[in-house]
PDB file of C-alpha atoms in Angstrom:
ATOM      1  CA  ASP A  28      -1.973   0.969  25.442  1.00 82.00           C
ATOM      2  CA  ILE A  29      -3.353  -1.737  27.774  1.00 86.00           C
ATOM      3  CA  LYS A  30      -0.383  -3.532  29.328  1.00 87.00           C
ATOM      4  CA  ASN A  31      -2.314  -6.401  30.905  1.00 91.00           C
ATOM      5  CA  LYS A  32      -2.612  -9.170  28.287  1.00 90.00           C
ATOM      6  CA  ILE A  33      -5.874 -10.649  29.604  1.00 91.00           C
ATOM      7  CA  LYS A  34      -7.559  -7.252  29.822  1.00 91.00           C
ATOM      8  CA  ARG A  35      -6.252  -6.346  26.361  1.00 91.00           C
ATOM      9  CA  GLN A  36      -7.771  -9.528  24.878  1.00 91.00           C
ATOM     10  CA  GLN A  37     -11.095  -8.830  26.578  1.00 91.00           C
ATOM     11  CA  VAL A  38     -11.262  -5.325  25.141  1.00 90.00           C
ATOM     12  CA  TYR A  39     -10.289  -6.608  21.692  1.00 91.00           C
ATOM     13  CA  HIS A  40     -13.017  -9.273  21.611  1.00 91.00           C
ATOM     14  CA  LYS A  41     -15.566  -6.770  22.905  1.00 91.00           C
ATOM     15  CA  LEU A  42     -14.751  -4.315  20.115  1.00 89.00           C
ATOM     16  CA  LYS A  43     -14.871  -7.153  17.585  1.00 90.00           C
ATOM     17  CA  ARG A  44     -18.365  -8.193  18.763  1.00 90.00           C
ATOM     18  CA  GLU A  45     -19.576  -4.609  18.615  1.00 89.00           C
ATOM     19  CA  GLY A  46     -18.220  -4.231  15.090  1.00 88.00           C
ATOM     20  CA  GLY A  47     -19.995  -7.422  14.013  1.00 87.00           C
ATOM     21  CA  LYS A  48     -23.269  -6.162  15.471  1.00 89.00           C
ATOM     22  CA  ALA A  49     -22.904  -2.869  13.574  1.00 88.00           C
ATOM     23  CA  GLN A  50     -22.262  -4.709  10.311  1.00 88.00           C
ATOM     24  CA  ARG A  51     -25.279  -6.983  10.764  1.00 89.00           C
ATOM     25  CA  LYS A  52     -27.452  -4.002  11.629  1.00 90.00           C
ATOM     26  CA  ALA A  53     -26.309  -2.112   8.503  1.00 88.00           C
ATOM     27  CA  ARG A  54     -26.881  -5.215   6.353  1.00 86.00           C
ATOM     28  CA  ALA A  55     -30.407  -5.663   7.733  1.00 89.00           C
ATOM     29  CA  LEU A  56     -31.168  -1.979   7.056  1.00 88.00           C
ATOM     30  CA  ARG A  57     -29.999  -2.318   3.429  1.00 83.00           C
ATOM     31  CA  GLN A  58     -32.126  -5.409   2.925  1.00 84.00           C
ATOM     32  CA  LYS A  59     -35.157  -3.625   4.365  1.00 85.00           C
ATOM     33  CA  GLU A  60     -34.650  -0.640   2.055  1.00 83.00           C
ATOM     34  CA  ALA A  61     -34.213  -2.948  -0.933  1.00 80.00           C
ATOM     35  CA  GLU A  62     -37.463  -4.771  -0.127  1.00 81.00           C
ATOM     36  CA  ALA A  63     -39.294  -1.451   0.152  1.00 81.00           C
ATOM     37  CA  LEU A  64     -38.009  -0.269  -3.250  1.00 79.00           C
ATOM     38  CA  GLY A  65     -38.689  -3.609  -4.945  1.00 78.00           C
ATOM     39  CA  GLU A  66     -37.368  -3.828  -8.503  1.00 75.00           C
ATOM     40  CA  ALA A  67     -36.198  -0.217  -8.366  1.00 74.00           C
ATOM     41  CA  ALA A  68     -33.607  -1.096  -5.738  1.00 73.00           C
ATOM     42  CA  PRO A  69     -30.013  -0.652  -6.982  1.00 75.00           C
ATOM     43  CA  ALA A  70     -28.026  -3.857  -7.341  1.00 75.00           C
ATOM     44  CA  HIS A  71     -25.390  -4.429  -4.708  1.00 72.00           C
ATOM     45  CA  VAL A  72     -21.883  -4.429  -6.197  1.00 78.00           C
ATOM     46  CA  GLN A  73     -19.334  -6.590  -4.430  1.00 81.00           C
ATOM     47  CA  ARG A  74     -16.120  -4.732  -3.646  1.00 83.00           C
ATOM     48  CA  THR A  75     -13.118  -6.405  -5.264  1.00 88.00           C
ATOM     49  CA  LEU A  76      -9.488  -5.510  -5.929  1.00 83.00           C
ATOM     50  CA  ASP A  77     -10.299  -4.871  -9.588  1.00 79.00           C
ATOM     51  CA  ASN A  78     -13.233  -2.482  -9.138  1.00 80.00           C
ATOM     52  CA  THR A  79     -11.620  -0.589  -6.241  1.00 84.00           C
ATOM     53  CA  ARG A  80      -8.176  -0.183  -7.819  1.00 78.00           C
ATOM     54  CA  GLU A  81      -7.253   3.399  -8.678  1.00 80.00           C
ATOM     55  CA  ALA A  82      -6.616   4.177 -12.329  1.00 76.00           C
ATOM     56  CA  ASP A  83      -2.931   3.971 -13.284  1.00 78.00           C
ATOM     57  CA  ASP A  84      -1.767   6.546 -15.813  1.00 80.00           C
ATOM     58  CA  THR A  85       1.209   4.356 -16.769  1.00 84.00           C
ATOM     59  CA  MET A  86      -0.935   1.474 -18.064  1.00 87.00           C
ATOM     60  CA  VAL A  87      -0.321   0.682 -21.735  1.00 89.00           C
ATOM     61  CA  GLN A  88      -3.557   0.636 -23.710  1.00 86.00           C
ATOM     62  CA  PRO A  89      -4.038  -1.292 -26.986  1.00 85.00           C
ATOM     63  CA  GLY A  90      -3.222   0.861 -29.989  1.00 87.00           C
ATOM     64  CA  ASP A  91      -1.136   3.374 -28.018  1.00 88.00           C
ATOM     65  CA  GLU A  92       0.727   5.279 -30.754  1.00 91.00           C
ATOM     66  CA  GLU A  93       3.302   6.737 -28.371  1.00 90.00           C
ATOM     67  CA  VAL A  94       4.298   3.297 -27.059  1.00 91.00           C
ATOM     68  CA  ALA A  95       4.360   1.890 -30.605  1.00 91.00           C
ATOM     69  CA  ALA A  96       6.696   4.711 -31.672  1.00 93.00           C
ATOM     70  CA  GLU A  97       9.044   3.975 -28.768  1.00 92.00           C
ATOM     71  CA  ASP A  98       9.009   0.254 -29.590  1.00 93.00           C
ATOM     72  CA  SER A  99      10.087   1.012 -33.166  1.00 92.00           C
ATOM     73  CA  PHE A 100      13.511   2.342 -32.099  1.00 91.00           C
ATOM     74  CA  ASP A 101      14.225   0.958 -28.624  1.00 92.00           C
ATOM     75  CA  GLU A 102      17.016  -1.511 -27.780  1.00 92.00           C
ATOM     76  CA  PHE A 103      14.846  -4.524 -28.671  1.00 93.00           C
ATOM     77  CA  SER A 104      13.430  -3.310 -32.005  1.00 93.00           C
ATOM     78  CA  ALA A 105      16.063  -5.164 -34.070  1.00 91.00           C
ATOM     79  CA  HIS A 106      14.994  -8.441 -32.475  1.00 90.00           C
ATOM     80  CA  PHE A 107      11.258  -7.960 -32.994  1.00 90.00           C
ATOM     81  CA  SER A 108      11.765  -6.819 -36.588  1.00 91.00           C
ATOM     82  CA  GLY A 109      13.792  -9.969 -37.304  1.00 89.00           C
ATOM     83  CA  ASP A 110      16.927  -8.071 -38.326  1.00 92.00           C
ATOM     84  CA  VAL A 111      19.087  -9.553 -35.537  1.00 91.00           C
ATOM     85  CA  PRO A 112      18.388 -13.150 -34.437  1.00 90.00           C
ATOM     86  CA  PRO A 113      18.803 -13.771 -30.698  1.00 91.00           C
ATOM     87  CA  ARG A 114      22.040 -15.348 -29.496  1.00 94.00           C
ATOM     88  CA  THR A 115      22.392 -15.875 -25.760  1.00 95.00           C
ATOM     89  CA  LEU A 116      25.356 -16.710 -23.558  1.00 96.00           C
ATOM     90  CA  VAL A 117      24.601 -18.336 -20.200  1.00 96.00           C
ATOM     91  CA  THR A 118      27.099 -18.393 -17.361  1.00 95.00           C
ATOM     92  CA  THR A 119      27.246 -18.364 -13.560  1.00 94.00           C
ATOM     93  CA  GLY A 120      28.939 -16.640 -10.698  1.00 91.00           C
ATOM     94  CA  ARG A 121      32.440 -17.687  -9.783  1.00 88.00           C
ATOM     95  CA  TYR A 122      32.926 -21.343  -8.794  1.00 88.00           C
ATOM     96  CA  PRO A 123      29.318 -22.638  -9.155  1.00 91.00           C
ATOM     97  CA  SER A 124      27.923 -25.701  -7.386  1.00 91.00           C
ATOM     98  CA  ASP A 125      26.843 -28.899  -9.135  1.00 90.00           C
ATOM     99  CA  LYS A 126      23.189 -27.936  -8.661  1.00 88.00           C
ATOM    100  CA  LEU A 127      23.671 -24.613 -10.421  1.00 91.00           C
ATOM    101  CA  LEU A 128      25.526 -26.339 -13.265  1.00 92.00           C
ATOM    102  CA  GLY A 129      22.594 -28.736 -13.629  1.00 90.00           C
ATOM    103  CA  PHE A 130      20.304 -25.731 -13.884  1.00 91.00           C
ATOM    104  CA  MET A 131      22.549 -24.321 -16.624  1.00 93.00           C
ATOM    105  CA  GLU A 132      22.092 -27.529 -18.639  1.00 92.00           C
ATOM    106  CA  GLU A 133      18.316 -27.017 -18.478  1.00 89.00           C
ATOM    107  CA  MET A 134      18.629 -23.366 -19.554  1.00 90.00           C
ATOM    108  CA  VAL A 135      20.738 -24.279 -22.590  1.00 91.00           C
ATOM    109  CA  THR A 136      18.125 -26.883 -23.554  1.00 88.00           C
ATOM    110  CA  LEU A 137      15.275 -24.431 -23.017  1.00 87.00           C
ATOM    111  CA  LEU A 138      16.534 -21.305 -24.797  1.00 89.00           C
ATOM    112  CA  PRO A 139      17.108 -21.228 -28.578  1.00 87.00           C
ATOM    113  CA  ASN A 140      20.560 -20.194 -29.873  1.00 90.00           C
ATOM    114  CA  CYS A 141      21.961 -20.483 -26.355  1.00 93.00           C
ATOM    115  CA  GLU A 142      25.483 -21.412 -25.278  1.00 94.00           C
ATOM    116  CA  TYR A 143      27.057 -22.033 -21.883  1.00 95.00           C
ATOM    117  CA  ARG A 144      30.568 -20.864 -21.047  1.00 93.00           C
ATOM    118  CA  GLN A 145      32.395 -21.551 -17.812  1.00 91.00           C
ATOM    119  CA  ARG A 146      33.237 -18.248 -16.183  1.00 89.00           C
ATOM    120  CA  GLY A 147      35.930 -19.170 -13.681  1.00 86.00           C
ATOM    121  CA  ALA A 148      37.488 -15.993 -12.272  1.00 88.00           C
ATOM    122  CA  VAL A 149      36.856 -13.814 -15.335  1.00 91.00           C
ATOM    123  CA  PRO A 150      35.542 -10.329 -14.337  1.00 92.00           C
ATOM    124  CA  LEU A 151      32.058  -9.511 -15.566  1.00 90.00           C
ATOM    125  CA  LYS A 152      33.207  -6.495 -17.606  1.00 92.00           C
ATOM    126  CA  GLN A 153      35.710  -8.646 -19.471  1.00 94.00           C
ATOM    127  CA  LEU A 154      32.994 -11.235 -20.078  1.00 93.00           C
ATOM    128  CA  VAL A 155      30.651  -8.589 -21.526  1.00 94.00           C
ATOM    129  CA  ASP A 156      33.386  -7.360 -23.877  1.00 94.00           C
ATOM    130  CA  ALA A 157      34.028 -10.916 -25.077  1.00 94.00           C
ATOM    131  CA  CYS A 158      30.288 -11.433 -25.726  1.00 95.00           C
ATOM    132  CA  ASN A 159      30.140  -8.252 -27.804  1.00 94.00           C
ATOM    133  CA  GLU A 160      33.114  -9.346 -29.889  1.00 95.00           C
ATOM    134  CA  ARG A 161      31.469 -12.699 -30.624  1.00 94.00           C
ATOM    135  CA  GLY A 162      28.076 -11.282 -31.590  1.00 93.00           C
ATOM    136  CA  PHE A 163      25.939 -12.347 -28.616  1.00 95.00           C
ATOM    137  CA  THR A 164      22.756 -10.345 -28.083  1.00 94.00           C
ATOM    138  CA  SER A 165      22.092 -11.276 -24.437  1.00 95.00           C
ATOM    139  CA  LEU A 166      24.071 -12.393 -21.408  1.00 96.00           C
ATOM    140  CA  LEU A 167      22.477 -14.347 -18.545  1.00 96.00           C
ATOM    141  CA  VAL A 168      24.445 -14.599 -15.292  1.00 96.00           C
ATOM    142  CA  PHE A 169      22.981 -16.872 -12.603  1.00 95.00           C
ATOM    143  CA  THR A 170      24.225 -16.597  -9.026  1.00 94.00           C
ATOM    144  CA  GLU A 171      23.596 -18.618  -5.861  1.00 93.00           C
ATOM    145  CA  ASN A 172      23.485 -17.961  -2.133  1.00 90.00           C
ATOM    146  CA  LYS A 173      25.616 -19.374   0.683  1.00 88.00           C
ATOM    147  CA  GLU A 174      23.458 -22.514   0.794  1.00 87.00           C
ATOM    148  CA  LYS A 175      24.404 -23.171  -2.857  1.00 88.00           C
ATOM    149  CA  LYS A 176      20.856 -22.542  -4.106  1.00 88.00           C
ATOM    150  CA  PRO A 177      20.130 -20.440  -7.246  1.00 90.00           C
ATOM    151  CA  GLN A 178      19.336 -16.941  -6.023  1.00 92.00           C
ATOM    152  CA  SER A 179      19.316 -14.367  -8.816  1.00 95.00           C
ATOM    153  CA  LEU A 180      19.542 -13.781 -12.549  1.00 95.00           C
ATOM    154  CA  TRP A 181      21.358 -10.862 -14.153  1.00 95.00           C
ATOM    155  CA  LEU A 182      19.972 -10.233 -17.641  1.00 96.00           C
ATOM    156  CA  VAL A 183      22.249  -8.038 -19.770  1.00 95.00           C
ATOM    157  CA  LYS A 184      21.064  -6.775 -23.150  1.00 95.00           C
ATOM    158  CA  LEU A 185      24.085  -6.478 -25.391  1.00 94.00           C
ATOM    159  CA  PRO A 186      25.840  -4.386 -26.480  1.00 91.00           C
ATOM    160  CA  TYR A 187      24.596  -1.270 -24.665  1.00 91.00           C
ATOM    161  CA  GLY A 188      22.068  -2.490 -22.104  1.00 87.00           C
ATOM    162  CA  PRO A 189      19.772  -2.246 -20.278  1.00 94.00           C
ATOM    163  CA  THR A 190      20.554  -4.652 -17.439  1.00 94.00           C
ATOM    164  CA  ALA A 191      18.003  -6.124 -15.032  1.00 95.00           C
ATOM    165  CA  ARG A 192      18.273  -8.340 -11.965  1.00 95.00           C
ATOM    166  CA  PHE A 193      15.601 -10.903 -11.129  1.00 94.00           C
ATOM    167  CA  LYS A 194      15.142 -13.080  -8.068  1.00 94.00           C
ATOM    168  CA  VAL A 195      15.128 -16.852  -8.653  1.00 91.00           C
ATOM    169  CA  SER A 196      12.909 -18.830  -6.269  1.00 89.00           C
ATOM    170  CA  SER A 197      10.997 -22.123  -6.012  1.00 87.00           C
ATOM    171  CA  LEU A 198      13.269 -23.820  -8.532  1.00 86.00           C
ATOM    172  CA  VAL A 199      12.468 -27.469  -9.306  1.00 86.00           C
ATOM    173  CA  LEU A 200      14.534 -29.251 -11.960  1.00 84.00           C
ATOM    174  CA  PRO A 201      12.738 -31.635 -14.372  1.00 84.00           C
ATOM    175  CA  LYS A 202      14.517 -34.721 -13.022  1.00 83.00           C
ATOM    176  CA  ARG A 203      12.775 -34.155  -9.678  1.00 86.00           C
ATOM    177  CA  ILE A 204       9.299 -34.021 -11.272  1.00 88.00           C
ATOM    178  CA  ALA A 205       7.703 -37.462 -11.460  1.00 89.00           C
ATOM    179  CA  GLY A 206       6.632 -38.378 -14.996  1.00 87.00           C
ATOM    180  CA  HIS A 207       8.069 -35.235 -16.594  1.00 83.00           C
ATOM    181  CA  GLY A 208       8.064 -35.007 -20.378  1.00 82.00           C
ATOM    182  CA  ARG A 209      11.038 -34.782 -22.662  1.00 81.00           C
ATOM    183  CA  PRO A 210      12.086 -31.405 -24.098  1.00 77.00           C
ATOM    184  CA  THR A 211      11.275 -30.716 -27.731  1.00 81.00           C
ATOM    185  CA  ALA A 212      12.800 -28.423 -30.331  1.00 80.00           C
ATOM    186  CA  HIS A 213       9.886 -25.957 -30.081  1.00 83.00           C
ATOM    187  CA  ARG A 214      10.668 -22.417 -29.014  1.00 83.00           C
ATOM    188  CA  PRO A 215       9.613 -21.706 -25.406  1.00 83.00           C
ATOM    189  CA  GLU A 216       6.481 -19.679 -24.801  1.00 87.00           C
ATOM    190  CA  LEU A 217       6.680 -16.621 -22.575  1.00 85.00           C
ATOM    191  CA  ILE A 218       3.632 -15.961 -20.358  1.00 89.00           C
ATOM    192  CA  LEU A 219       3.490 -12.589 -18.597  1.00 88.00           C
ATOM    193  CA  ASN A 220       0.733 -11.557 -16.181  1.00 87.00           C
ATOM    194  CA  SER A 221       0.251  -8.016 -14.823  1.00 84.00           C
ATOM    195  CA  PHE A 222       2.915  -6.500 -17.085  1.00 89.00           C
ATOM    196  CA  GLY A 223       0.535  -3.801 -18.332  1.00 88.00           C
ATOM    197  CA  THR A 224       2.443  -0.701 -17.210  1.00 90.00           C
ATOM    198  CA  ARG A 225       5.101   1.100 -19.242  1.00 90.00           C
ATOM    199  CA  LEU A 226       7.808  -0.499 -17.105  1.00 91.00           C
ATOM    200  CA  GLY A 227       6.161  -3.906 -17.367  1.00 92.00           C
ATOM    201  CA  HIS A 228       5.851  -3.528 -21.126  1.00 93.00           C
ATOM    202  CA  ARG A 229       9.568  -2.738 -21.382  1.00 93.00           C
ATOM    203  CA  LEU A 230      10.537  -5.655 -19.132  1.00 93.00           C
ATOM    204  CA  GLY A 231       8.325  -7.961 -21.193  1.00 92.00           C
ATOM    205  CA  ARG A 232      10.158  -6.989 -24.386  1.00 93.00           C
ATOM    206  CA  MET A 233      13.464  -7.516 -22.602  1.00 93.00           C
ATOM    207  CA  LEU A 234      12.510 -11.017 -21.473  1.00 91.00           C
ATOM    208  CA  ALA A 235      11.169 -11.873 -24.918  1.00 89.00           C
TER     209      ALA A 235
END
């Protein structure tokens, strides 16, 4: 509420110094109490994000029978059981740039059983119907922004969904990495961090 900038800065620094003095005084008092108790003094526990995070009821625990039962009949169960091998179609938004087409070449090299088809002006619904007729299990649609940079990925699980949209950022193609290796025929490895909730578990199966 102080309108004068100089006065406002003075008050701020004064409050900051007083807060620092209070913290040092409290720290000295804790050290004094710990010295008085000796070995009986409780160990100081550093506050971190992990030990102060509230418990999340949606976290998936190992051996969760309910989650395992859902996984046995969800949209991705046929893939994980090996009954339906993955077959992916990769395409772009309408009239893609050369950079986005170069990215599509890398995606076809990266993903197993993957094919690229030029979209042109074909509506997305018509494209999904064509994928279903030809036995594709997933459809990836990459789009770009006005600056002709890859912006988003639409991941469609065929034939009945679900569909998810992901943001694409910090993209660097292999040809711009000095000393990059050559691609091999090995299947890519999917690394997921902090996907421990029910939603994260479902998204992880979708990406896999």
